[in-house]
Amino acid sequence: MAYSYDAQNIFAKILRGEIPSAPVLETEHSLAFNDINPQAPVHVLVIPKGPYVCYDHFAMEASEAEIVDFTRAVGEICKMTGVQPGEGGNGFRLIANAGPDGVQEVPHLHVHVLGGRVLGRMLPPAG
Ligand code: 5GP
């Protein structure tokens, strides 16, 4: 089943300027802004400007230019927020939730860049 993109999702509205956001980075194909409900001192969302529902949709259908731009934007956010472990930062976690099992709230691809504190183990043990 192909993905169907809901153009009324909140990040689509942010991209169209219908809802205010304070971008921390904008590139040709990507936008990054702080999460409205931060889970850590650093909690930035990086989204592609194109209509991709989740990571695998983007990975399979985005152009190489979009993929490179998005990947570089994530790297730039790590640099801007000072979390890069290779540059003296304390590290970070990238999360891309997808679908019901991934508990994705907003159906527009976004990567969470989390850092600024010890984030704990990735998941509780499988029950
Ligand atoms: P998900 O669960 O889909 O991976 O995460 C969606 C994220 O979007 C949540 O962390 C939530 O706090 C954030 N979010 C939802 N609505 C808005 C909004 O209007 N502005 C911003 N900046 N973040 C939002």
GROMACS .gro file of C-alpha atoms and ligand atoms in nm:
model
  151
    1MET     CA    1   0.000   0.000   0.000
    2ALA     CA    2   0.146   0.334  -0.101
    3TYR     CA    3   0.173   0.615   0.149
    4SER     CA    4  -0.094   0.880   0.148
    5TYR     CA    5   0.022   1.216   0.280
    6ASP     CA    6  -0.216   1.424   0.491
    7ALA     CA    7  -0.147   1.783   0.390
    8GLN     CA    8  -0.335   1.906   0.697
    9ASN     CA    9  -0.082   1.768   0.945
   10ILE     CA   10   0.074   2.020   1.180
   11PHE     CA   11   0.420   2.015   1.025
   12ALA     CA   12   0.273   2.074   0.679
   13LYS     CA   13   0.103   2.381   0.828
   14ILE     CA   14   0.434   2.494   0.977
   15LEU     CA   15   0.602   2.452   0.638
   16ARG     CA   16   0.329   2.661   0.472
   17GLY     CA   17   0.368   2.928   0.743
   18GLU     CA   18   0.011   2.878   0.867
   19ILE     CA   19   0.140   2.796   1.217
   20PRO     CA   20   0.433   2.990   1.362
   21SER     CA   21   0.757   2.814   1.437
   22ALA     CA   22   1.100   2.948   1.518
   23PRO     CA   23   1.328   2.763   1.278
   24VAL     CA   24   1.676   2.703   1.409
   25LEU     CA   25   1.790   2.598   1.061
   26GLU     CA   26   1.643   2.617   0.715
   27THR     CA   27   1.803   2.467   0.408
   28GLU     CA   28   1.682   2.414   0.053
   29HIS     CA   29   1.501   2.091   0.138
   30SER     CA   30   1.481   2.080   0.519
   31LEU     CA   31   1.364   2.273   0.823
   32ALA     CA   32   1.462   2.234   1.191
   33PHE     CA   33   1.284   2.379   1.492
   34ASN     CA   34   1.263   2.315   1.864
   35ASP     CA   35   1.007   2.064   1.984
   36ILE     CA   36   0.711   2.236   2.152
   37ASN     CA   37   0.726   1.985   2.438
   38PRO     CA   38   1.098   1.921   2.491
   39GLN     CA   39   1.200   1.591   2.648
   40ALA     CA   40   1.561   1.699   2.701
   41PRO     CA   41   1.761   2.024   2.710
   42VAL     CA   42   1.829   1.971   2.339
   43HIS     CA   43   1.520   1.857   2.151
   44VAL     CA   44   1.519   1.967   1.791
   45LEU     CA   45   1.296   1.830   1.516
   46VAL     CA   46   1.440   1.809   1.166
   47ILE     CA   47   1.192   1.766   0.883
   48PRO     CA   48   1.217   1.747   0.506
   49LYS     CA   49   1.014   2.007   0.318
   50GLY     CA   50   0.875   1.740   0.088
   51PRO     CA   51   0.556   1.544   0.164
   52TYR     CA   52   0.699   1.230   0.322
   53VAL     CA   53   0.504   1.047   0.590
   54CYS     CA   54   0.788   0.867   0.766
   55TYR     CA   55   1.147   0.758   0.734
   56ASP     CA   56   1.109   0.461   0.501
   57HIS     CA   57   0.882   0.665   0.272
   58PHE     CA   58   1.153   0.930   0.251
   59ALA     CA   59   1.436   0.679   0.213
   60MET     CA   60   1.262   0.507  -0.078
   61GLU     CA   61   1.107   0.802  -0.262
   62ALA     CA   62   1.302   1.121  -0.189
   63SER     CA   63   1.557   1.249  -0.437
   64GLU     CA   64   1.926   1.216  -0.363
   65ALA     CA   65   1.941   1.594  -0.321
   66GLU     CA   66   1.669   1.581  -0.054
   67ILE     CA   67   1.835   1.291   0.128
   68VAL     CA   68   2.175   1.457   0.130
   69ASP     CA   69   2.027   1.789   0.241
   70PHE     CA   70   1.828   1.628   0.524
   71THR     CA   71   2.123   1.422   0.645
   72ARG     CA   72   2.350   1.726   0.642
   73ALA     CA   73   2.085   1.930   0.824
   74VAL     CA   74   2.081   1.673   1.105
   75GLY     CA   75   2.459   1.697   1.122
   76GLU     CA   76   2.441   2.075   1.130
   77ILE     CA   77   2.192   2.065   1.418
   78CYS     CA   78   2.427   1.836   1.612
   79LYS     CA   79   2.702   2.090   1.551
   80MET     CA   80   2.487   2.393   1.640
   81THR     CA   81   2.365   2.236   1.965
   82GLY     CA   82   2.713   2.121   2.069
   83VAL     CA   83   2.621   1.757   2.120
   84GLN     CA   84   2.876   1.605   1.879
   85PRO     CA   85   3.083   1.356   2.076
   86GLY     CA   86   3.368   1.394   1.828
   87GLU     CA   87   3.389   1.765   1.906
   88GLY     CA   88   3.376   1.752   2.284
   89GLY     CA   89   2.998   1.721   2.317
   90ASN     CA   90   2.833   1.458   2.534
   91GLY     CA   91   2.641   1.288   2.256
   92PHE     CA   92   2.282   1.264   2.144
   93ARG     CA   93   2.008   1.032   2.026
   94LEU     CA   94   1.822   1.037   1.696
   95ILE     CA   95   1.468   0.907   1.695
   96ALA     CA   96   1.239   0.866   1.396
   97ASN     CA   97   0.905   0.727   1.505
   98ALA     CA   98   0.688   0.564   1.237
   99GLY     CA   99   0.334   0.435   1.237
  100PRO     CA  100   0.127   0.295   1.524
  101ASP     CA  101   0.395   0.070   1.675
  102GLY     CA  102   0.645   0.354   1.657
  103VAL     CA  103   0.384   0.582   1.817
  104GLN     CA  104   0.422   0.851   1.552
  105GLU     CA  105   0.206   1.148   1.643
  106VAL     CA  106   0.263   1.373   1.342
  107PRO     CA  107   0.246   1.204   0.998
  108HIS     CA  108   0.524   1.407   0.839
  109LEU     CA  109   0.875   1.264   0.866
  110HIS     CA  110   1.071   1.415   1.150
  111VAL     CA  111   1.386   1.316   1.329
  112HIS     CA  112   1.414   1.405   1.696
  113VAL     CA  113   1.765   1.519   1.795
  114LEU     CA  114   1.783   1.474   2.171
  115GLY     CA  115   2.068   1.558   2.404
  116GLY     CA  116   2.195   1.772   2.686
  117ARG     CA  117   2.141   1.505   2.952
  118VAL     CA  118   2.194   1.134   2.995
  119LEU     CA  119   1.902   0.986   2.805
  120GLY     CA  120   1.889   0.645   2.969
  121ARG     CA  121   1.870   0.312   2.796
  122MET     CA  122   1.694   0.304   2.465
  123LEU     CA  123   1.391   0.092   2.554
  124PRO     CA  124   1.259  -0.101   2.853
  125PRO     CA  125   1.310  -0.478   2.823
  126ALA     CA  126   1.057  -0.654   2.601
  127GLY     CA  127   0.774  -0.790   2.812
  1285GP     P1  128   0.623   1.194   1.716
  1285GP     O1  129   0.556   1.129   1.834
  1285GP     O2  130   0.530   1.207   1.599
  1285GP     O3  131   0.754   1.131   1.681
  1285GP     O4  132   0.661   1.339   1.765
  1285GP     C1  133   0.590   1.455   1.734
  1285GP     C2  134   0.656   1.567   1.808
  1285GP     O5  135   0.608   1.689   1.758
  1285GP     C3  136   0.628   1.568   1.958
  1285GP     O6  137   0.752   1.559   2.028
  1285GP     C4  138   0.555   1.699   1.981
  1285GP     O7  139   0.591   1.760   2.103
  1285GP     C5  140   0.597   1.781   1.861
  1285GP     N1  141   0.499   1.880   1.819
  1285GP     C6  142   0.365   1.859   1.799
  1285GP     N2  143   0.307   1.973   1.757
  1285GP     C7  144   0.405   2.067   1.750
  1285GP     C8  145   0.404   2.204   1.711
  1285GP     O8  146   0.302   2.263   1.675
  1285GP     N3  147   0.523   2.269   1.716
  1285GP     C9  148   0.638   2.206   1.754
  1285GP     N4  149   0.750   2.281   1.756
  1285GP     N5  150   0.642   2.076   1.791
  1285GP    C10  151   0.526   2.008   1.788
   0.00000   0.00000   0.00000
